[in-house]
PDB file of C-alpha atoms and ligand atoms in Angstrom:
ATOM      1  CA  MET A   1      17.019 -22.186 -14.212  1.00  0.00           C
ATOM      2  CA  LEU A   2      13.849 -20.119 -13.814  1.00  0.00           C
ATOM      3  CA  ARG A   3      11.595 -20.121 -17.036  1.00  0.00           C
ATOM      4  CA  ARG A   4       9.853 -17.229 -18.484  1.00  0.00           C
ATOM      5  CA  SER A   5       6.395 -17.251 -20.135  1.00  0.00           C
ATOM      6  CA  LYS A   6       4.968 -15.843 -23.256  1.00  0.00           C
ATOM      7  CA  ASP A   7       1.798 -13.937 -22.844  1.00  0.00           C
ATOM      8  CA  ARG A   8      -0.364 -12.457 -25.562  1.00  0.00           C
ATOM      9  CA  LYS A   9      -1.567  -9.649 -23.551  1.00  0.00           C
ATOM     10  CA  VAL A  10       1.855  -8.308 -22.241  1.00  0.00           C
ATOM     11  CA  THR A  11       4.374  -9.294 -24.801  1.00  0.00           C
ATOM     12  CA  ASN A  12       6.747  -6.766 -26.115  1.00  0.00           C
ATOM     13  CA  ALA A  13       7.209  -8.459 -29.544  1.00  0.00           C
ATOM     14  CA  VAL A  14       4.393  -9.771 -31.765  1.00  0.00           C
ATOM     15  CA  SER A  15       4.695 -11.740 -34.986  1.00  0.00           C
ATOM     16  CA  PRO A  16       4.007  -9.697 -38.262  1.00  0.00           C
ATOM     17  CA  ASN A  17       0.440 -11.390 -38.469  1.00  0.00           C
ATOM     18  CA  GLY A  18      -0.344  -9.934 -35.133  1.00  0.00           C
ATOM     19  CA  LYS A  19      -1.235 -13.163 -33.415  1.00  0.00           C
ATOM     20  CA  THR A  20       1.816 -14.623 -31.663  1.00  0.00           C
ATOM     21  CA  PRO A  21       4.032 -13.412 -28.856  1.00  0.00           C
ATOM     22  CA  LEU A  22       7.740 -13.667 -29.885  1.00  0.00           C
ATOM     23  CA  ILE A  23       9.397 -12.747 -26.659  1.00  0.00           C
ATOM     24  CA  ALA A  24       8.695 -14.296 -23.171  1.00  0.00           C
ATOM     25  CA  ASN A  25       8.521 -11.200 -21.147  1.00  0.00           C
ATOM     26  CA  THR A  26       6.720 -12.457 -18.113  1.00  0.00           C
ATOM     27  CA  PHE A  27       7.306 -14.751 -15.070  1.00  0.00           C
ATOM     28  CA  GLY A  28       4.852 -16.696 -12.991  1.00  0.00           C
ATOM     29  CA  LEU A  29       4.535 -18.814  -9.868  1.00  0.00           C
ATOM     30  CA  PRO A  30       1.692 -20.948  -8.774  1.00  0.00           C
ATOM     31  CA  SER A  31      -1.077 -18.683  -7.307  1.00  0.00           C
ATOM     32  CA  GLY A  32      -3.231 -19.030  -4.245  1.00  0.00           C
ATOM     33  CA  LYS A  33      -2.528 -19.054  -0.624  1.00  0.00           C
ATOM     34  CA  ALA A  34      -1.144 -22.439  -0.578  1.00  0.00           C
ATOM     35  CA  PHE A  35       1.696 -21.268  -2.953  1.00  0.00           C
ATOM     36  CA  SER A  36       2.842 -17.770  -3.609  1.00  0.00           C
ATOM     37  CA  CYS A  37      -0.028 -15.427  -2.714  1.00  0.00           C
ATOM     38  CA  PRO A  38      -0.148 -14.685   1.084  1.00  0.00           C
ATOM     39  CA  GLY A  39      -2.381 -11.672   0.379  1.00  0.00           C
ATOM     40  CA  ALA A  40      -4.951 -13.408  -1.701  1.00  0.00           C
ATOM     41  CA  THR A  41      -8.504 -12.329  -0.919  1.00  0.00           C
ATOM     42  CA  SER A  42     -11.679 -14.268  -1.131  1.00  0.00           C
ATOM     43  CA  VAL A  43     -12.574 -12.186  -4.333  1.00  0.00           C
ATOM     44  CA  CYS A  44      -9.337 -12.833  -6.198  1.00  0.00           C
ATOM     45  CA  GLU A  45      -9.403 -16.624  -5.206  1.00  0.00           C
ATOM     46  CA  LYS A  46     -12.858 -16.919  -6.631  1.00  0.00           C
ATOM     47  CA  ILE A  47     -12.129 -15.290 -10.103  1.00  0.00           C
ATOM     48  CA  CYS A  48      -8.456 -15.912 -10.359  1.00  0.00           C
ATOM     49  CA  TYR A  49      -7.923 -16.399 -14.099  1.00  0.00           C
ATOM     50  CA  ALA A  50      -4.325 -17.300 -13.601  1.00  0.00           C
ATOM     51  CA  GLY A  51      -5.333 -20.034 -11.061  1.00  0.00           C
ATOM     52  CA  LYS A  52      -7.879 -21.449 -13.457  1.00  0.00           C
ATOM     53  CA  LEU A  53      -5.220 -21.710 -16.186  1.00  0.00           C
ATOM     54  CA  GLU A  54      -2.956 -23.649 -14.005  1.00  0.00           C
ATOM     55  CA  LYS A  55      -5.682 -26.385 -13.717  1.00  0.00           C
ATOM     56  CA  VAL A  56      -6.182 -26.434 -17.496  1.00  0.00           C
ATOM     57  CA  TYR A  57      -2.779 -26.557 -19.081  1.00  0.00           C
ATOM     58  CA  LYS A  58      -0.369 -29.111 -17.773  1.00  0.00           C
ATOM     59  CA  GLY A  59       2.600 -27.620 -19.426  1.00  0.00           C
ATOM     60  CA  VAL A  60       1.940 -24.143 -18.008  1.00  0.00           C
ATOM     61  CA  ARG A  61       1.427 -25.705 -14.537  1.00  0.00           C
ATOM     62  CA  ASP A  62       4.673 -27.600 -14.802  1.00  0.00           C
ATOM     63  CA  VAL A  63       6.674 -24.265 -15.656  1.00  0.00           C
ATOM     64  CA  LEU A  64       5.063 -22.446 -12.599  1.00  0.00           C
ATOM     65  CA  VAL A  65       5.631 -25.326 -10.252  1.00  0.00           C
ATOM     66  CA  ASP A  66       9.293 -25.750 -11.345  1.00  0.00           C
ATOM     67  CA  ASN A  67       9.899 -22.071 -10.783  1.00  0.00           C
ATOM     68  CA  TRP A  68       8.264 -22.410  -7.364  1.00  0.00           C
ATOM     69  CA  ASN A  69      10.376 -25.422  -6.394  1.00  0.00           C
ATOM     70  CA  GLN A  70      13.563 -23.367  -7.148  1.00  0.00           C
ATOM     71  CA  LEU A  71      12.600 -20.362  -5.151  1.00  0.00           C
ATOM     72  CA  LYS A  72      10.445 -21.342  -2.251  1.00  0.00           C
ATOM     73  CA  ASP A  73      13.282 -22.403   0.118  1.00  0.00           C
ATOM     74  CA  ALA A  74      16.278 -20.480  -1.506  1.00  0.00           C
ATOM     75  CA  SER A  75      18.195 -17.787   0.251  1.00  0.00           C
ATOM     76  CA  GLN A  76      17.976 -14.250  -0.897  1.00  0.00           C
ATOM     77  CA  PRO A  77      21.341 -14.357  -2.650  1.00  0.00           C
ATOM     78  CA  GLN A  78      20.278 -17.590  -4.411  1.00  0.00           C
ATOM     79  CA  MET A  79      16.973 -16.098  -5.465  1.00  0.00           C
ATOM     80  CA  GLU A  80      18.730 -13.033  -6.718  1.00  0.00           C
ATOM     81  CA  ALA A  81      21.078 -15.049  -8.888  1.00  0.00           C
ATOM     82  CA  LEU A  82      18.280 -16.992 -10.374  1.00  0.00           C
ATOM     83  CA  ILE A  83      16.212 -14.016 -11.180  1.00  0.00           C
ATOM     84  CA  TYR A  84      19.277 -12.155 -12.511  1.00  0.00           C
ATOM     85  CA  GLN A  85      20.122 -14.894 -14.977  1.00  0.00           C
ATOM     86  CA  MET A  86      16.576 -15.073 -16.244  1.00  0.00           C
ATOM     87  CA  ILE A  87      16.437 -11.237 -16.887  1.00  0.00           C
ATOM     88  CA  ASP A  88      19.921 -11.379 -18.552  1.00  0.00           C
ATOM     89  CA  GLU A  89      18.433 -13.743 -21.028  1.00  0.00           C
ATOM     90  CA  PHE A  90      15.239 -11.643 -21.595  1.00  0.00           C
ATOM     91  CA  ASP A  91      17.768  -8.673 -22.256  1.00  0.00           C
ATOM     92  CA  LYS A  92      19.628 -10.708 -24.856  1.00  0.00           C
ATOM     93  CA  ASP A  93      16.390 -11.789 -26.609  1.00  0.00           C
ATOM     94  CA  CYS A  94      15.270  -8.022 -26.768  1.00  0.00           C
ATOM     95  CA  ASP A  95      18.579  -7.176 -28.369  1.00  0.00           C
ATOM     96  CA  LYS A  96      18.247  -9.832 -30.881  1.00  0.00           C
ATOM     97  CA  ARG A  97      14.803  -8.640 -31.975  1.00  0.00           C
ATOM     98  CA  ASN A  98      15.388  -4.860 -31.347  1.00  0.00           C
ATOM     99  CA  ALA A  99      12.312  -4.916 -29.029  1.00  0.00           C
ATOM    100  CA  GLN A 100      11.447  -2.515 -26.396  1.00  0.00           C
ATOM    101  CA  LYS A 101      12.563  -3.743 -22.892  1.00  0.00           C
ATOM    102  CA  LEU A 102       9.360  -4.253 -20.971  1.00  0.00           C
ATOM    103  CA  PHE A 103       9.002  -7.058 -18.471  1.00  0.00           C
ATOM    104  CA  ARG A 104       5.887  -7.952 -16.523  1.00  0.00           C
ATOM    105  CA  ILE A 105       6.615  -9.661 -13.233  1.00  0.00           C
ATOM    106  CA  HIS A 106       4.024 -12.294 -12.173  1.00  0.00           C
ATOM    107  CA  TRP A 107       1.359 -12.962 -14.823  1.00  0.00           C
ATOM    108  CA  ASP A 108       0.598 -15.471 -11.992  1.00  0.00           C
ATOM    109  CA  GLY A 109       1.602 -15.714  -8.424  1.00  0.00           C
ATOM    110  CA  ASP A 110       2.942 -12.920  -6.133  1.00  0.00           C
ATOM    111  CA  PHE A 111       5.620 -11.746  -3.740  1.00  0.00           C
ATOM    112  CA  PHE A 112       5.547 -14.571  -1.217  1.00  0.00           C
ATOM    113  CA  ASN A 113       8.065 -13.238   1.323  1.00  0.00           C
ATOM    114  CA  VAL A 114      10.396 -10.344   2.133  1.00  0.00           C
ATOM    115  CA  ALA A 115      13.607 -12.012   0.800  1.00  0.00           C
ATOM    116  CA  TYR A 116      12.059 -12.837  -2.553  1.00  0.00           C
ATOM    117  CA  THR A 117      10.811  -9.294  -2.855  1.00  0.00           C
ATOM    118  CA  MET A 118      14.152  -7.909  -1.886  1.00  0.00           C
ATOM    119  CA  ALA A 119      15.722 -10.167  -4.408  1.00  0.00           C
ATOM    120  CA  TRP A 120      13.535  -8.779  -7.297  1.00  0.00           C
ATOM    121  CA  LYS A 121      14.158  -5.228  -6.159  1.00  0.00           C
ATOM    122  CA  ASN A 122      18.050  -5.596  -6.501  1.00  0.00           C
ATOM    123  CA  VAL A 123      17.669  -7.312  -9.838  1.00  0.00           C
ATOM    124  CA  ILE A 124      15.264  -4.432 -11.152  1.00  0.00           C
ATOM    125  CA  LYS A 125      17.744  -1.889  -9.921  1.00  0.00           C
ATOM    126  CA  SER A 126      20.583  -3.492 -11.689  1.00  0.00           C
ATOM    127  CA  TRP A 127      18.686  -3.457 -15.092  1.00  0.00           C
ATOM    128  CA  PRO A 128      17.888   0.315 -15.495  1.00  0.00           C
ATOM    129  CA  SER A 129      17.373  -0.200 -19.336  1.00  0.00           C
ATOM    130  CA  ILE A 130      14.448  -2.408 -18.572  1.00  0.00           C
ATOM    131  CA  GLN A 131      11.086  -1.174 -17.628  1.00  0.00           C
ATOM    132  CA  PHE A 132       9.297  -3.672 -15.208  1.00  0.00           C
ATOM    133  CA  TRP A 133       5.630  -3.597 -14.100  1.00  0.00           C
ATOM    134  CA  VAL A 134       3.888  -5.706 -11.425  1.00  0.00           C
ATOM    135  CA  TYR A 135       0.543  -6.070  -9.439  1.00  0.00           C
ATOM    136  CA  THR A 136       0.638  -7.386  -5.963  1.00  0.00           C
ATOM    137  CA  ARG A 137      -1.754  -8.155  -3.070  1.00  0.00           C
ATOM    138  CA  SER A 138       1.192  -8.643  -0.740  1.00  0.00           C
ATOM    139  CA  ASP A 139       1.082  -5.480   1.336  1.00  0.00           C
ATOM    140  CA  PHE A 140       4.634  -5.971   2.844  1.00  0.00           C
ATOM    141  CA  ALA A 141       5.981  -5.716  -0.725  1.00  0.00           C
ATOM    142  CA  VAL A 142       4.741  -2.123  -1.216  1.00  0.00           C
ATOM    143  CA  PRO A 143       7.173  -0.152   1.059  1.00  0.00           C
ATOM    144  CA  ILE A 144       9.983  -2.385  -0.209  1.00  0.00           C
ATOM    145  CA  LEU A 145       9.313  -1.643  -3.926  1.00  0.00           C
ATOM    146  CA  THR A 146       8.049   1.858  -3.828  1.00  0.00           C
ATOM    147  CA  GLY A 147      10.434   4.462  -5.320  1.00  0.00           C
ATOM    148  CA  VAL A 148      12.264   2.110  -7.660  1.00  0.00           C
ATOM    149  CA  ASP A 149      12.506   4.186 -10.807  1.00  0.00           C
ATOM    150  CA  ASN A 150      12.231   1.524 -13.429  1.00  0.00           C
ATOM    151  CA  LEU A 151       9.322  -0.350 -11.781  1.00  0.00           C
ATOM    152  CA  ALA A 152       5.644   0.256 -12.237  1.00  0.00           C
ATOM    153  CA  LEU A 153       4.138  -0.930  -8.910  1.00  0.00           C
ATOM    154  CA  TYR A 154       0.323  -1.572  -8.386  1.00  0.00           C
ATOM    155  CA  PHE A 155      -1.538  -2.767  -5.235  1.00  0.00           C
ATOM    156  CA  SER A 156      -4.279  -5.011  -6.430  1.00  0.00           C
ATOM    157  CA  THR A 157      -7.464  -4.367  -4.511  1.00  0.00           C
ATOM    158  CA  ASP A 158     -11.123  -5.487  -4.298  1.00  0.00           C
ATOM    159  CA  ASP A 159     -14.047  -5.359  -1.926  1.00  0.00           C
ATOM    160  CA  ASP A 160     -12.095  -7.451   0.507  1.00  0.00           C
ATOM    161  CA  ASN A 161      -8.986  -5.524   0.974  1.00  0.00           C
ATOM    162  CA  TRP A 162      -9.907  -1.908  -0.076  1.00  0.00           C
ATOM    163  CA  GLN A 163      -9.260  -0.371   3.353  1.00  0.00           C
ATOM    164  CA  LEU A 164      -5.772  -1.834   3.326  1.00  0.00           C
ATOM    165  CA  ALA A 165      -5.312  -0.383  -0.192  1.00  0.00           C
ATOM    166  CA  SER A 166      -6.499   2.985   1.046  1.00  0.00           C
ATOM    167  CA  ASN A 167      -3.948   3.039   3.931  1.00  0.00           C
ATOM    168  CA  LEU A 168      -1.213   2.022   1.375  1.00  0.00           C
ATOM    169  CA  LYS A 169      -2.331   4.849  -1.014  1.00  0.00           C
ATOM    170  CA  THR A 170      -2.078   7.264   1.968  1.00  0.00           C
ATOM    171  CA  LEU A 171       1.385   6.045   3.311  1.00  0.00           C
ATOM    172  CA  HIS A 172       3.189   5.294  -0.005  1.00  0.00           C
ATOM    173  CA  ASP A 173       1.174   6.801  -2.723  1.00  0.00           C
ATOM    174  CA  VAL A 174       1.111   3.392  -4.497  1.00  0.00           C
ATOM    175  CA  LYS A 175      -1.020   3.007  -7.620  1.00  0.00           C
ATOM    176  CA  LEU A 176      -4.143   0.804  -7.247  1.00  0.00           C
ATOM    177  CA  ALA A 177      -5.618  -1.708  -9.581  1.00  0.00           C
ATOM    178  CA  TYR A 178      -9.134  -2.350  -8.493  1.00  0.00           C
ATOM    179  CA  LEU A 179     -11.140  -5.485  -9.439  1.00  0.00           C
ATOM    180  CA  ALA A 180     -14.846  -4.859  -9.065  1.00  0.00           C
ATOM    181  CA  ASN A 181     -18.061  -6.823 -10.257  1.00  0.00           C
ATOM    182  CA  ASN A 182     -18.702  -4.080 -12.817  1.00  0.00           C
ATOM    183  CA  PHE A 183     -16.808  -0.819 -13.813  1.00  0.00           C
ATOM    184  CA  ALA A 184     -19.557   1.425 -12.233  1.00  0.00           C
ATOM    185  CA  MET A 185     -19.087  -0.192  -8.791  1.00  0.00           C
ATOM    186  CA  GLY A 186     -15.304   0.032  -9.231  1.00  0.00           C
ATOM    187  CA  LYS A 187     -15.414   3.681 -10.122  1.00  0.00           C
ATOM    188  CA  GLU A 188     -17.618   4.478  -7.067  1.00  0.00           C
ATOM    189  CA  ARG A 189     -15.292   2.596  -4.656  1.00  0.00           C
ATOM    190  CA  MET A 190     -12.016   4.186  -6.004  1.00  0.00           C
ATOM    191  CA  LEU A 191     -13.595   7.622  -5.683  1.00  0.00           C
ATOM    192  CA  SER A 192     -14.059   6.985  -2.083  1.00  0.00           C
ATOM    193  CA  ILE A 193     -10.360   6.118  -1.847  1.00  0.00           C
ATOM    194  CA  THR A 194      -8.807   8.863  -4.057  1.00  0.00           C
ATOM    195  CA  PRO A 195     -10.242  11.884  -5.668  1.00  0.00           C
ATOM    196  CA  LYS A 196      -8.586  11.061  -9.095  1.00  0.00           C
ATOM    197  CA  SER A 197     -10.698   8.773 -11.353  1.00  0.00           C
ATOM    198  CA  ALA A 198      -9.198   5.446 -12.209  1.00  0.00           C
ATOM    199  CA  ILE A 199      -9.024   4.392 -15.728  1.00  0.00           C
ATOM    200  CA  PRO A 200     -10.983   1.224 -16.891  1.00  0.00           C
ATOM    201  CA  CYS A 201      -8.686  -1.177 -18.505  1.00  0.00           C
ATOM    202  CA  PRO A 202      -9.416  -0.991 -22.259  1.00  0.00           C
ATOM    203  CA  GLU A 203      -8.568  -4.572 -22.873  1.00  0.00           C
ATOM    204  CA  ASN A 204     -11.015  -5.644 -20.148  1.00  0.00           C
ATOM    205  CA  ASN A 205     -13.438  -3.102 -21.376  1.00  0.00           C
ATOM    206  CA  LYS A 206     -13.345  -4.635 -24.829  1.00  0.00           C
ATOM    207  CA  LYS A 207     -11.916  -1.504 -26.337  1.00  0.00           C
ATOM    208  CA  LEU A 208      -8.618  -2.981 -27.222  1.00  0.00           C
ATOM    209  CA  PRO A 209      -7.702  -6.531 -28.575  1.00  0.00           C
ATOM    210  CA  LEU A 210      -5.592  -8.784 -26.539  1.00  0.00           C
ATOM    211  CA  ILE A 211      -2.950  -8.839 -29.278  1.00  0.00           C
ATOM    212  CA  SER A 212      -2.774  -7.401 -32.776  1.00  0.00           C
ATOM    213  CA  ASP A 213      -0.185  -6.342 -35.452  1.00  0.00           C
ATOM    214  CA  LYS A 214       0.213  -3.177 -33.433  1.00  0.00           C
ATOM    215  CA  GLY A 215       1.368  -4.945 -30.293  1.00  0.00           C
ATOM    216  CA  SER A 216       0.018  -6.646 -27.143  1.00  0.00           C
ATOM    217  CA  ALA A 217      -2.834  -4.795 -25.442  1.00  0.00           C
ATOM    218  CA  CYS A 218      -0.640  -3.719 -22.547  1.00  0.00           C
ATOM    219  CA  VAL A 219       2.361  -2.441 -24.645  1.00  0.00           C
ATOM    220  CA  THR A 220      -0.222  -0.422 -26.831  1.00  0.00           C
ATOM    221  CA  CYS A 221      -2.134   0.920 -23.885  1.00  0.00           C
ATOM    222  CA  SER A 222       0.933   1.304 -21.643  1.00  0.00           C
ATOM    223  CA  GLN A 223      -1.073   2.631 -18.616  1.00  0.00           C
ATOM    224  CA  CYS A 224       0.148   0.077 -16.203  1.00  0.00           C
ATOM    225  CA  VAL A 225       3.582  -0.416 -17.867  1.00  0.00           C
ATOM    226  CA  PHE A 226       4.596   3.110 -16.592  1.00  0.00           C
ATOM    227  CA  ALA A 227       2.150   3.352 -13.761  1.00  0.00           C
ATOM    228  CA  ARG A 228       0.310   6.316 -15.287  1.00  0.00           C
ATOM    229  CA  ASN A 229      -2.986   5.919 -13.400  1.00  0.00           C
ATOM    230  CA  ASP A 230      -4.978   3.819 -11.071  1.00  0.00           C
ATOM    231  CA  ILE A 231      -6.717   1.141 -12.927  1.00  0.00           C
ATOM    232  CA  LEU A 232     -10.111  -0.534 -12.898  1.00  0.00           C
ATOM    233  CA  PHE A 233     -10.839  -4.065 -13.866  1.00  0.00           C
ATOM    234  CA  SER A 234     -14.304  -5.557 -14.022  1.00  0.00           C
ATOM    235  CA  ALA A 235     -15.031  -9.364 -13.320  1.00  0.00           C
ATOM    236  CA  SER A 236     -18.070  -9.127 -15.590  1.00  0.00           C
ATOM    237  CA  LYS A 237     -16.265  -6.984 -18.233  1.00  0.00           C
ATOM    238  CA  LYS A 238     -19.172  -4.582 -18.097  1.00  0.00           C
TER     239      LYS A 238
HETATM  240  S1  LIG B   1      -4.962  -0.899 -18.475  1.00  0.00           S
HETATM  241 FE1  LIG B   1      -3.675  -1.141 -20.143  1.00  0.00          FE
HETATM  242  S2  LIG B   1      -1.517  -1.711 -19.387  1.00  0.00           S
HETATM  243 FE2  LIG B   1      -3.030  -2.060 -17.746  1.00  0.00          FE
HETATM  244  S3  LIG B   1      -3.802  -4.171 -17.983  1.00  0.00           S
HETATM  245 FE3  LIG B   1      -5.198  -2.905 -19.068  1.00  0.00          FE
HETATM  246  S4  LIG B   1      -4.373  -3.025 -21.219  1.00  0.00           S
HETATM  247 FE4  LIG B   1      -2.722  -3.655 -19.762  1.00  0.00          FE
END
């Protein structure tokens, strides 16, 4: 059985005191080129917050590795069955708490091959009542996942892979999430790729708390949840 994770930034249900996620609405795999991230860039490997967390909390790492061990050698139908069961449990949790059905794929890790990506695509399409969102650096996943109505898809980009991102934008009109050293540099780079300005992530920009009694940052903001705009992230938060 795959295990979901609770994450304060993305949860779709928060305790009344505004501090604790009540529903686990995300899923992770171990990150990095050695595990699930074939598209990892040197920039993201250097500042991968998710990767750092794996080293800190043993319990978190165990969940990620256990998920990975179940999926890495599985066939596509096996992967699909495992993911479907996990999403079915999430759906039931949402019904119990009358929560908005929003699921963030991959708080850590990425689409590691075509069969795994196809398995997710089929599960997402079989749950039209759930809105999914995901960021990926796996370029092969973009044409597979483009055009799925209830999925907000972002290609994650930075100084290392921005030309690839630019091509994917032209070919598939995929939304981009740009990680820069600072917001000004990111804005400039994004304007060289696409004429429409990208939005600085308000949580990363310190304009929105990670979690509050109004909800998690991502559910309150909802830009990425529904792929409303290209987004900028800054490693320095400036
Ligand atoms: S832009 Fe909004 S939805 Fe996207 S990561 Fe930031 S807070 Fe979350």
